[in-house]
CSV table of C-alpha atoms in Angstrom, one decimal:
chain,number,residue,atom,x,y,z
A,1,MET,CA,0.0,0.0,0.0
A,2,SER,CA,1.4,3.4,-1.0
A,3,GLU,CA,1.1,6.5,1.1
A,4,ILE,CA,-2.4,7.6,1.6
A,5,TYR,CA,-3.2,11.3,1.7
A,6,ALA,CA,-5.9,12.7,4.0
A,7,SER,CA,-7.8,15.1,1.8
A,8,VAL,CA,-10.7,17.5,1.7
A,9,ALA,CA,-13.1,18.4,-1.1
A,10,CYS,CA,-12.1,22.1,-1.4
A,11,ASN,CA,-14.0,24.5,-3.6
A,12,LEU,CA,-14.4,28.2,-3.9
A,13,ASP,CA,-16.8,28.4,-1.0
A,14,ALA,CA,-16.4,30.7,2.0
A,15,HIS,CA,-17.7,28.2,4.6
A,16,ILE,CA,-15.7,25.2,3.3
A,17,LEU,CA,-12.6,27.3,3.3
A,18,GLN,CA,-13.4,28.7,6.8
A,19,ALA,CA,-13.8,25.2,8.1
A,20,SER,CA,-10.6,24.0,6.4
A,21,LEU,CA,-8.4,26.9,7.3
A,22,PRO,CA,-7.3,25.6,10.8
A,23,LEU,CA,-6.5,22.3,9.2
A,24,PHE,CA,-4.5,24.0,6.5
A,25,GLU,CA,-2.6,25.9,9.2
A,26,GLN,CA,-1.8,22.8,11.1
A,27,GLU,CA,-0.6,21.1,7.9
A,28,LYS,CA,-3.1,18.3,8.4
A,29,ILE,CA,-4.6,18.5,4.9
A,30,GLU,CA,-2.3,16.5,2.6
A,31,ALA,CA,-4.2,16.9,-0.7
A,32,ILE,CA,-7.3,18.7,-2.0
A,33,GLU,CA,-10.0,17.6,-4.4
A,34,TRP,CA,-11.3,20.4,-6.6
A,35,SER,CA,-14.5,20.3,-8.6
A,36,PHE,CA,-13.1,22.3,-11.4
A,37,ASP,CA,-16.2,22.5,-13.5
A,38,THR,CA,-18.3,24.2,-10.8
A,39,LEU,CA,-16.6,27.5,-11.7
A,40,PHE,CA,-19.1,28.3,-14.4
A,41,LYS,CA,-20.9,30.3,-11.7
A,42,PHE,CA,-18.0,32.7,-11.4
A,43,ASP,CA,-17.0,35.6,-13.6
A,44,GLU,CA,-13.5,35.6,-12.3
A,45,ILE,CA,-11.5,33.2,-10.1
A,46,PRO,CA,-9.7,35.1,-7.3
A,47,ALA,CA,-5.9,34.9,-7.4
A,48,TRP,CA,-5.7,33.7,-3.8
A,49,PHE,CA,-7.8,30.7,-4.7
A,50,THR,CA,-5.7,29.9,-7.7
A,51,ASP,CA,-2.6,30.3,-5.5
A,52,LEU,CA,-4.1,27.8,-3.0
A,53,VAL,CA,-4.8,25.3,-5.8
A,54,SER,CA,-1.4,25.8,-7.2
A,55,GLU,CA,0.3,25.0,-3.9
A,56,PHE,CA,-1.2,21.5,-4.0
A,57,SER,CA,-0.7,21.2,-7.7
A,58,ASN,CA,3.0,22.0,-7.3
A,59,HIS,CA,3.3,19.2,-4.7
A,60,ASN,CA,1.4,16.6,-6.8
A,61,ARG,CA,-1.4,16.7,-4.3
A,62,LEU,CA,-4.2,18.1,-6.4
A,63,ILE,CA,-7.0,15.9,-7.8
A,64,GLY,CA,-9.9,17.0,-10.0
A,65,HIS,CA,-13.5,15.8,-9.6
A,66,GLY,CA,-16.0,16.6,-12.3
A,67,VAL,CA,-19.7,17.2,-11.7
A,68,TYR,CA,-21.4,18.1,-14.9
A,69,PHE,CA,-20.0,16.0,-17.8
A,70,SER,CA,-23.0,13.6,-17.8
A,71,LEU,CA,-21.0,10.6,-18.8
A,72,PHE,CA,-23.9,8.5,-20.1
A,73,SER,CA,-26.0,11.0,-22.0
A,74,GLY,CA,-27.0,9.2,-25.2
A,75,LYS,CA,-26.6,12.4,-27.2
A,76,TRP,CA,-23.2,14.2,-27.4
A,77,SER,CA,-23.6,17.9,-26.6
A,78,PRO,CA,-21.5,21.0,-27.4
A,79,ALA,CA,-21.4,21.6,-23.6
A,80,GLN,CA,-19.6,18.3,-23.2
A,81,GLN,CA,-17.0,19.4,-25.7
A,82,GLN,CA,-16.6,22.7,-23.9
A,83,TRP,CA,-16.2,20.8,-20.7
A,84,LEU,CA,-13.4,18.8,-22.3
A,85,ASP,CA,-11.8,21.9,-23.7
A,86,LYS,CA,-11.8,23.5,-20.3
A,87,LEU,CA,-10.4,20.4,-18.7
A,88,LYS,CA,-7.6,20.5,-21.3
A,89,ARG,CA,-6.8,24.1,-20.5
A,90,LEU,CA,-6.8,23.5,-16.7
A,91,SER,CA,-4.7,20.4,-17.1
A,92,ALA,CA,-2.1,22.6,-18.8
A,93,GLU,CA,-2.3,25.1,-15.9
A,94,PHE,CA,-2.4,22.7,-13.0
A,95,ARG,CA,-1.0,19.2,-12.5
A,96,PHE,CA,-3.9,17.0,-11.6
A,97,ASP,CA,-2.8,13.7,-10.1
A,98,HIS,CA,-6.0,12.2,-11.5
A,99,ILE,CA,-9.4,13.3,-12.8
A,100,THR,CA,-12.7,11.7,-11.8
A,101,GLU,CA,-16.4,11.9,-12.8
A,102,HIS,CA,-19.6,10.4,-11.6
A,103,PHE,CA,-21.5,7.4,-12.9
A,104,GLY,CA,-24.9,8.1,-14.5
A,105,PHE,CA,-26.5,10.8,-16.6
A,106,MET,CA,-27.8,14.2,-15.7
A,107,THR,CA,-31.5,14.7,-16.0
A,108,GLY,CA,-32.6,18.1,-17.4
A,109,GLU,CA,-32.0,19.8,-20.7
A,110,ASP,CA,-29.6,22.4,-19.4
A,111,PHE,CA,-26.0,21.3,-18.9
A,112,HIS,CA,-25.9,22.7,-15.3
A,113,LYS,CA,-29.4,21.7,-14.3
A,114,GLY,CA,-30.7,18.2,-13.3
A,115,ALA,CA,-29.6,15.3,-11.1
A,116,PRO,CA,-27.5,12.3,-11.7
A,117,ILE,CA,-29.5,9.2,-12.3
A,118,GLY,CA,-28.4,5.6,-13.2
A,119,ILE,CA,-28.6,3.9,-16.5
A,120,PRO,CA,-29.1,0.3,-17.6
A,121,ARG,CA,-26.0,-1.9,-17.8
A,122,THR,CA,-25.8,-3.0,-21.5
A,123,ALA,CA,-23.2,-3.4,-24.1
A,124,ARG,CA,-24.3,-0.1,-25.7
A,125,THR,CA,-24.1,1.9,-22.5
A,126,LEU,CA,-20.7,0.3,-21.8
A,127,ALA,CA,-19.4,1.4,-25.1
A,128,LEU,CA,-20.8,4.9,-24.6
A,129,GLY,CA,-19.2,5.2,-21.2
A,130,GLN,CA,-15.9,3.9,-22.5
A,131,ASP,CA,-16.0,6.5,-25.3
A,132,ARG,CA,-16.5,9.3,-22.9
A,133,LEU,CA,-13.8,8.1,-20.5
A,134,ARG,CA,-11.3,8.0,-23.4
A,135,ARG,CA,-12.2,11.7,-24.3
A,136,ILE,CA,-11.6,12.7,-20.7
A,137,GLN,CA,-8.3,11.0,-20.6
A,138,ASP,CA,-7.2,12.5,-23.9
A,139,ALA,CA,-8.1,16.0,-22.4
A,140,CYS,CA,-6.3,15.6,-19.1
A,141,GLN,CA,-3.5,13.1,-19.9
A,142,CYS,CA,-3.6,11.6,-16.4
A,143,PRO,CA,-5.3,8.7,-14.7
A,144,VAL,CA,-9.1,8.8,-14.9
A,145,GLY,CA,-11.6,7.3,-12.6
A,146,LEU,CA,-15.3,6.9,-11.9
A,147,GLU,CA,-17.3,7.2,-8.6
A,148,ASN,CA,-19.9,4.7,-7.6
A,149,LEU,CA,-23.4,6.1,-7.5
A,150,ALA,CA,-25.4,6.3,-4.3
A,151,PHE,CA,-28.7,6.0,-6.1
A,152,SER,CA,-30.0,2.6,-7.3
A,153,TYR,CA,-33.5,1.7,-8.4
A,154,SER,CA,-33.2,-2.0,-7.4
A,155,VAL,CA,-31.1,-4.4,-5.4
A,156,ASP,CA,-30.0,-6.0,-8.7
A,157,GLU,CA,-28.5,-2.7,-9.8
A,158,VAL,CA,-26.6,-2.5,-6.5
A,159,LYS,CA,-25.1,-5.9,-7.1
A,160,LYS,CA,-24.0,-5.2,-10.7
A,161,HIS,CA,-22.6,-1.8,-10.1
A,162,GLY,CA,-19.0,-2.7,-9.1
A,163,GLU,CA,-18.5,-5.0,-12.0
A,164,PHE,CA,-19.9,-2.5,-14.5
A,165,LEU,CA,-17.5,0.2,-13.1
A,166,ASP,CA,-14.7,-2.2,-13.5
A,167,GLN,CA,-15.5,-2.8,-17.2
A,168,LEU,CA,-15.9,0.9,-17.8
A,169,VAL,CA,-12.6,2.0,-16.5
A,170,GLU,CA,-10.7,-0.9,-18.0
A,171,THR,CA,-10.7,0.9,-21.3
A,172,VAL,CA,-8.5,3.8,-19.9
A,173,ASN,CA,-6.6,1.7,-17.5
A,174,GLY,CA,-8.6,3.6,-15.0
A,175,PHE,CA,-9.6,3.4,-11.3
A,176,ILE,CA,-12.7,3.9,-9.2
A,177,ILE,CA,-13.6,6.2,-6.3
A,178,LEU,CA,-15.3,4.1,-3.6
A,179,ASP,CA,-17.7,6.5,-1.9
A,180,LEU,CA,-18.4,4.9,1.4
A,181,HIS,CA,-21.4,7.1,2.2
A,182,ASN,CA,-22.9,6.0,-1.1
A,183,VAL,CA,-22.3,2.4,0.0
A,184,TYR,CA,-23.9,3.3,3.3
A,185,CYS,CA,-27.0,4.5,1.4
A,186,GLN,CA,-27.2,1.2,-0.3
A,187,VAL,CA,-26.6,-0.8,2.8
A,188,HIS,CA,-29.6,0.9,4.4
A,189,ASN,CA,-31.9,1.4,1.4
A,190,PHE,CA,-31.6,-2.3,0.3
A,191,ASP,CA,-30.9,-4.0,3.6
A,192,ILE,CA,-27.6,-5.5,2.5
A,193,ALA,CA,-24.5,-6.0,4.7
A,194,PHE,CA,-21.5,-3.8,4.0
A,195,ASP,CA,-19.3,-6.9,3.8
A,196,ASP,CA,-21.5,-8.4,1.0
A,197,ILE,CA,-21.6,-5.2,-1.1
A,198,ILE,CA,-17.9,-4.3,-0.8
A,199,LYS,CA,-16.7,-7.7,-2.2
A,200,LEU,CA,-18.7,-6.9,-5.4
A,201,TYR,CA,-16.4,-3.9,-6.1
A,202,PRO,CA,-13.0,-4.2,-7.8
A,203,LEU,CA,-11.0,-3.1,-4.7
A,204,ASN,CA,-7.7,-3.5,-6.5
A,205,LYS,CA,-8.9,-0.5,-8.6
A,206,VAL,CA,-9.7,1.8,-5.8
A,207,ARG,CA,-7.4,4.8,-5.9
A,208,GLU,CA,-9.7,7.2,-3.9
A,209,ILE,CA,-12.2,6.9,-1.1
A,210,HIS,CA,-14.9,9.4,-0.2
A,211,ILE,CA,-16.6,9.8,3.1
A,212,SER,CA,-19.3,12.2,4.0
A,213,GLY,CA,-22.7,12.6,5.7
A,214,GLY,CA,-26.2,12.7,4.5
A,215,SER,CA,-29.9,12.8,5.5
A,216,TRP,CA,-33.0,10.6,5.9
A,217,GLN,CA,-36.2,10.9,3.9
A,218,GLN,CA,-39.4,9.3,4.9
A,219,THR,CA,-41.2,7.6,2.0
A,220,GLU,CA,-44.9,7.4,1.3
A,221,ALA,CA,-44.4,4.2,-0.7
A,222,ILE,CA,-43.6,2.2,2.5
A,223,PRO,CA,-44.9,4.0,5.6
A,224,GLY,CA,-42.2,3.9,8.3
A,225,LYS,CA,-39.3,3.3,6.0
A,226,SER,CA,-36.7,5.9,5.6
A,227,VAL,CA,-34.4,6.3,2.6
A,228,ARG,CA,-30.8,7.4,3.1
A,229,ARG,CA,-29.7,10.2,0.8
A,230,ASP,CA,-26.2,11.4,0.0
A,231,THR,CA,-26.8,15.1,0.7
A,232,HIS,CA,-23.4,15.9,2.2
A,233,ASP,CA,-25.0,18.2,4.8
A,234,GLU,CA,-24.2,16.4,8.0
A,235,SER,CA,-21.2,15.0,9.8
A,236,VAL,CA,-19.9,11.6,8.9
A,237,PRO,CA,-21.9,8.7,10.5
A,238,GLU,CA,-20.2,6.3,12.8
A,239,ALA,CA,-20.9,3.4,10.5
A,240,VAL,CA,-19.0,5.2,7.6
A,241,PHE,CA,-15.9,5.5,9.8
A,242,GLU,CA,-16.2,1.8,10.5
A,243,PHE,CA,-16.5,1.1,6.8
A,244,LEU,CA,-13.4,3.2,6.2
A,245,GLY,CA,-11.4,1.1,8.7
A,246,LYS,CA,-12.6,-2.1,6.9
A,247,ALA,CA,-12.0,-0.8,3.4
A,248,ILE,CA,-8.5,0.7,3.7
A,249,PRO,CA,-6.7,-2.7,4.1
A,250,GLU,CA,-8.6,-4.1,1.1
A,251,CYS,CA,-7.5,-1.4,-1.3
A,252,PRO,CA,-3.8,-1.8,-2.1
A,253,TYR,CA,-3.6,1.1,-4.5
A,254,LEU,CA,-5.5,3.6,-2.4
A,255,LYS,CA,-3.9,7.1,-2.5
A,256,PHE,CA,-6.5,9.6,-1.4
A,257,VAL,CA,-9.2,9.6,1.2
A,258,VAL,CA,-11.4,12.7,0.8
A,259,LEU,CA,-13.8,14.2,3.3
A,260,GLU,CA,-16.7,15.9,1.6
A,261,GLN,CA,-19.2,18.3,3.1
A,262,LEU,CA,-21.2,21.2,1.6
A,263,GLY,CA,-20.5,24.8,2.4
A,264,THR,CA,-24.2,25.3,3.2
A,265,ALA,CA,-23.8,22.8,6.1
A,266,LEU,CA,-20.7,24.5,7.5
A,267,ASP,CA,-22.1,27.9,8.3
A,268,THR,CA,-21.8,27.8,12.1
A,269,PRO,CA,-18.8,27.4,14.4
A,270,SER,CA,-20.1,24.1,15.7
A,271,SER,CA,-20.6,22.6,12.3
A,272,GLN,CA,-17.1,23.7,11.3
A,273,ALA,CA,-15.7,22.2,14.5
A,274,ALA,CA,-17.5,19.0,13.7
A,275,PHE,CA,-16.0,19.0,10.2
A,276,GLN,CA,-12.5,19.4,11.7
A,277,ALA,CA,-13.1,16.6,14.1
A,278,ASP,CA,-14.3,14.3,11.3
A,279,PHE,CA,-11.2,15.1,9.3
A,280,LEU,CA,-8.9,14.4,12.3
A,281,ARG,CA,-10.6,11.1,12.9
A,282,MET,CA,-10.4,10.2,9.2
A,283,ASP,CA,-6.7,11.1,9.3
A,284,TYR,CA,-6.2,9.0,12.4
A,285,ILE,CA,-7.8,5.9,10.8
A,286,ILE,CA,-5.7,6.3,7.7
A,287,LYS,CA,-2.4,6.7,9.6
A,288,SER,CA,-3.2,3.8,11.9
A,289,LEU,CA,-3.9,1.5,9.0
A,290,ALA,CA,-1.7,2.6,6.2
A,291,HIS,CA,1.5,1.7,7.8
A,292,GLY,CA,0.5,-1.8,8.6
A,293,TYR,CA,0.5,-3.0,5.0
A,294,PRO,CA,3.3,-3.4,2.4
A,295,GLN,CA,3.9,-0.7,-0.1
A,296,ALA,CA,2.4,-1.4,-3.6
A,297,ALA,CA,5.3,-1.9,-5.9
A,298,VAL,CA,3.6,-1.0,-9.2
A,299,TYR,CA,1.8,2.2,-10.3
A,300,PRO,CA,-1.2,0.7,-12.1
A,301,PHE,CA,-3.3,3.5,-13.5
A,302,ALA,CA,-1.0,5.2,-16.0
A,303,PRO,CA,-3.0,6.9,-18.8
A,304,LEU,CA,-3.1,5.3,-22.2
A,305,PRO,CA,-2.2,7.5,-25.2
A,306,GLY,CA,-4.5,8.7,-28.0
A,307,LEU,CA,-7.6,6.7,-27.5
A,308,ALA,CA,-10.7,8.6,-28.5
A,309,PRO,CA,-12.0,8.3,-32.1
A,310,PRO,CA,-12.8,11.6,-33.9
A,311,VAL,CA,-16.6,11.3,-33.7
A,312,PRO,CA,-18.2,10.8,-30.3
A,313,LEU,CA,-20.3,7.8,-30.0
A,314,GLU,CA,-24.0,8.4,-29.7
A,315,ASP,CA,-27.1,6.3,-28.8
A,316,PRO,CA,-30.3,7.9,-30.1
A,317,ASP,CA,-32.5,5.3,-28.5
A,318,LEU,CA,-30.9,5.8,-25.1
A,319,HIS,CA,-31.2,9.6,-25.6
A,320,LYS,CA,-34.9,9.3,-26.3
A,321,GLN,CA,-35.4,7.1,-23.2
A,322,GLN,CA,-33.4,9.5,-21.1
A,323,VAL,CA,-35.5,12.5,-22.3
A,324,GLN,CA,-38.7,10.6,-21.4
A,325,LEU,CA,-37.4,9.5,-18.0
A,326,SER,CA,-36.2,13.0,-17.1
A,327,ARG,CA,-39.6,14.4,-18.0
A,328,ILE,CA,-41.4,11.7,-16.0
A,329,LEU,CA,-39.3,12.2,-12.9
A,330,GLU,CA,-39.5,16.0,-13.1
A,331,THR,CA,-43.3,16.2,-13.6
A,332,ALA,CA,-44.9,13.2,-11.9
A,333,GLY,CA,-47.0,14.1,-8.9
A,334,SER,CA,-46.8,10.7,-7.3
A,335,VAL,CA,-45.2,7.3,-7.6
A,336,SER,CA,-48.3,5.8,-9.1
A,337,GLU,CA,-48.5,8.5,-11.7
A,338,ALA,CA,-44.8,8.0,-12.5
A,339,THR,CA,-45.3,4.2,-12.7
A,340,ALA,CA,-48.2,4.7,-15.2
A,341,MET,CA,-46.1,7.1,-17.3
A,342,LEU,CA,-43.2,4.7,-17.3
A,343,GLN,CA,-45.5,1.9,-18.5
A,344,SER,CA,-46.6,3.9,-21.5
A,345,SER,CA,-43.0,5.1,-22.3
A,346,ASP,CA,-40.2,3.6,-24.4
A,347,LEU,CA,-38.6,2.4,-21.2
A,348,ARG,CA,-41.2,-0.3,-20.7
A,349,ASN,CA,-39.9,-3.9,-21.2
A,350,THR,CA,-36.3,-2.7,-21.9
A,351,ALA,CA,-33.0,-3.0,-20.2
A,352,TRP,CA,-34.0,-0.2,-17.8
A,353,GLU,CA,-36.2,-2.9,-16.1
A,354,VAL,CA,-38.6,-0.3,-14.8
A,355,GLU,CA,-40.8,-3.2,-13.8
A,356,LYS,CA,-38.3,-4.1,-11.1
A,357,TRP,CA,-37.8,-0.6,-9.7
A,358,ALA,CA,-38.5,-0.4,-5.9
A,359,PRO,CA,-41.4,2.1,-5.5
A,360,TYR,CA,-39.7,3.9,-2.6
A,361,MET,CA,-36.6,4.4,-4.8
A,362,LEU,CA,-38.7,5.7,-7.6
A,363,GLU,CA,-40.2,8.2,-5.1
A,364,THR,CA,-36.7,9.2,-4.2
A,365,ALA,CA,-35.7,9.6,-7.8
A,366,ILE,CA,-38.7,11.9,-8.3
A,367,SER,CA,-37.6,13.9,-5.3
A,368,ILE,CA,-34.1,14.2,-6.6
A,369,ALA,CA,-35.0,15.2,-10.1
A,370,GLN,CA,-37.6,17.8,-9.0
A,371,LYS,CA,-35.2,19.2,-6.5
A,372,TRP,CA,-32.5,19.8,-9.2
A,373,LYS,CA,-34.5,20.5,-12.3
A,374,ASP,CA,-33.8,24.2,-12.0
A,375,GLY,CA,-30.2,23.8,-11.0
A,376,PHE,CA,-28.7,26.0,-8.2
A,377,VAL,CA,-31.5,28.5,-7.5
B,1,MET,CA,1.1,19.5,3.7
B,2,LYS,CA,2.9,22.8,4.4
B,3,ILE,CA,1.3,25.8,2.6
B,4,SER,CA,3.2,29.1,2.3
B,5,LYS,CA,2.2,31.7,4.8
B,6,SER,CA,1.4,34.3,2.2
B,7,VAL,CA,-1.2,32.0,0.6
B,8,LEU,CA,-2.8,31.1,3.9
B,9,GLN,CA,-3.0,34.7,4.9
B,10,ALA,CA,-4.7,35.6,1.7
B,11,VAL,CA,-7.2,32.8,2.1
B,12,ALA,CA,-7.8,33.9,5.7
B,13,VAL,CA,-8.4,37.5,4.7
B,14,ALA,CA,-10.7,36.5,1.9
B,15,VAL,CA,-12.9,34.2,3.9
B,16,THR,CA,-13.0,36.6,6.9
B,17,VAL,CA,-14.2,39.4,4.6
B,18,ALA,CA,-16.8,37.1,3.1
B,19,ALA,CA,-18.0,35.9,6.5
B,20,LEU,CA,-18.4,39.5,7.7
B,21,THR,CA,-20.5,40.4,4.7
B,22,THR,CA,-23.6,39.1,6.4
B,23,ALA,CA,-26.1,41.2,4.4
B,24,CYS,CA,-25.4,38.8,1.5
B,25,THR,CA,-26.6,35.3,1.7
B,26,ASP,CA,-24.2,34.2,-1.0
B,27,ASN,CA,-21.4,31.8,-0.1
B,28,ALA,CA,-19.2,32.4,-3.1
B,29,VAL,CA,-16.1,34.6,-2.6
B,30,GLY,CA,-15.1,37.3,-5.1
B,31,PRO,CA,-11.8,38.4,-6.5
B,32,ASN,CA,-11.0,40.6,-3.5
B,33,GLY,CA,-12.7,38.6,-0.9
B,34,GLU,CA,-16.1,40.1,-1.4
B,35,LYS,CA,-19.2,38.1,-1.9
B,36,THR,CA,-20.1,37.8,-5.5
B,37,SER,CA,-23.4,38.9,-6.9
B,38,LYS,CA,-23.6,36.6,-9.8
B,39,THR,CA,-23.5,33.3,-7.9
B,40,LYS,CA,-26.7,31.7,-6.6
B,41,THR,CA,-26.7,30.3,-3.1
B,42,LEU,CA,-24.8,27.0,-3.2
B,43,ASP,CA,-27.1,24.2,-2.2
B,44,ASN,CA,-26.6,20.5,-1.8
B,45,CYS,CA,-24.3,19.1,-4.4
B,46,PRO,CA,-26.2,17.6,-7.4
B,47,ALA,CA,-23.3,15.3,-8.2
B,48,CYS,CA,-23.9,13.2,-5.1
B,49,GLY,CA,-26.4,10.9,-6.6
B,50,MET,CA,-28.8,11.0,-3.7
B,51,GLY,CA,-28.6,14.7,-3.2
């Protein structure tokens, strides 16, 4: 096992920076993860923030985490090309140790509006995802990875997710982010043991782990049942720290463990103190475990050169289904209404397997899509 | 990781100024540490899957 860096998700947000500042001053933060594509909201990036990012870049301690690329959109968009162009420019300015994105596609017609939702696992979606990963790697010329998604419609999806991620990143000699709070969501939402889920992931391809907090949502579909959501607005649950202790020894190529929390949840001295305590506990777990295992001898995720064909792959059928699904999730007034709409849509009797979707997770998907259909407002 | 004192001081000034600008509900920090007017209030991250 190589050295593991205790890291924070650090963006241009006053509360995140306030919460992180004492940790920076104590030299506790060993790397930062920057969501470089969230800067579309800013007219100008302040020099002091660029300087901060550069400090970590200059020490090979900067990693990039995309939000808006929408890896599995069936239709290629100009905004995706602009995203790649921007990544290429930033990769010339900063040295990213790796670049990651999220599994799934973004609902919503606007590039910066919508929510990430899963897609069916088929040969066509595999090819689409591989095409997009090649383009990302061509742009950044560094290792590329994908994060496991918290949301699943069914337990079958949960069980297939790790293998599908493995197949996707294979094409770029890539890696995965194992988000342990996302796993925590699945443990609760589908009543599966952590030990049973984790063995379904390619742990020899984990280069980064995320930990964070979230929230509970009561469902109408099953009275009394709560759904765990990955909202990043609370401290890290005890169970996620326990998962971290179990996962680290199983991931021989782990290099970064990142604490994520939203700035909106760090607006009080007590919440900032809790964030700092979570970071120090994460750091303690890393340090107590990392030195008990042998150093990995090989660096396994080197980028592959010149991979992407000139014309981006597209899947018009998938695009049509995604448009329909987005509309259903964003407009349905209830689970029963959404179910009826799905049964009269092109998704019926397809690889989406809408017939197997758990009603309480469909309800959750509706909540997520309707929450984010207007973007950050 | 050790960060240069000048960078840390600049970050500290910027976030302090931003924190004191309580009339604005915006979390984003502008070029000189002021809150920006363009940015909407940052809410839960949509990239999180379950957000």
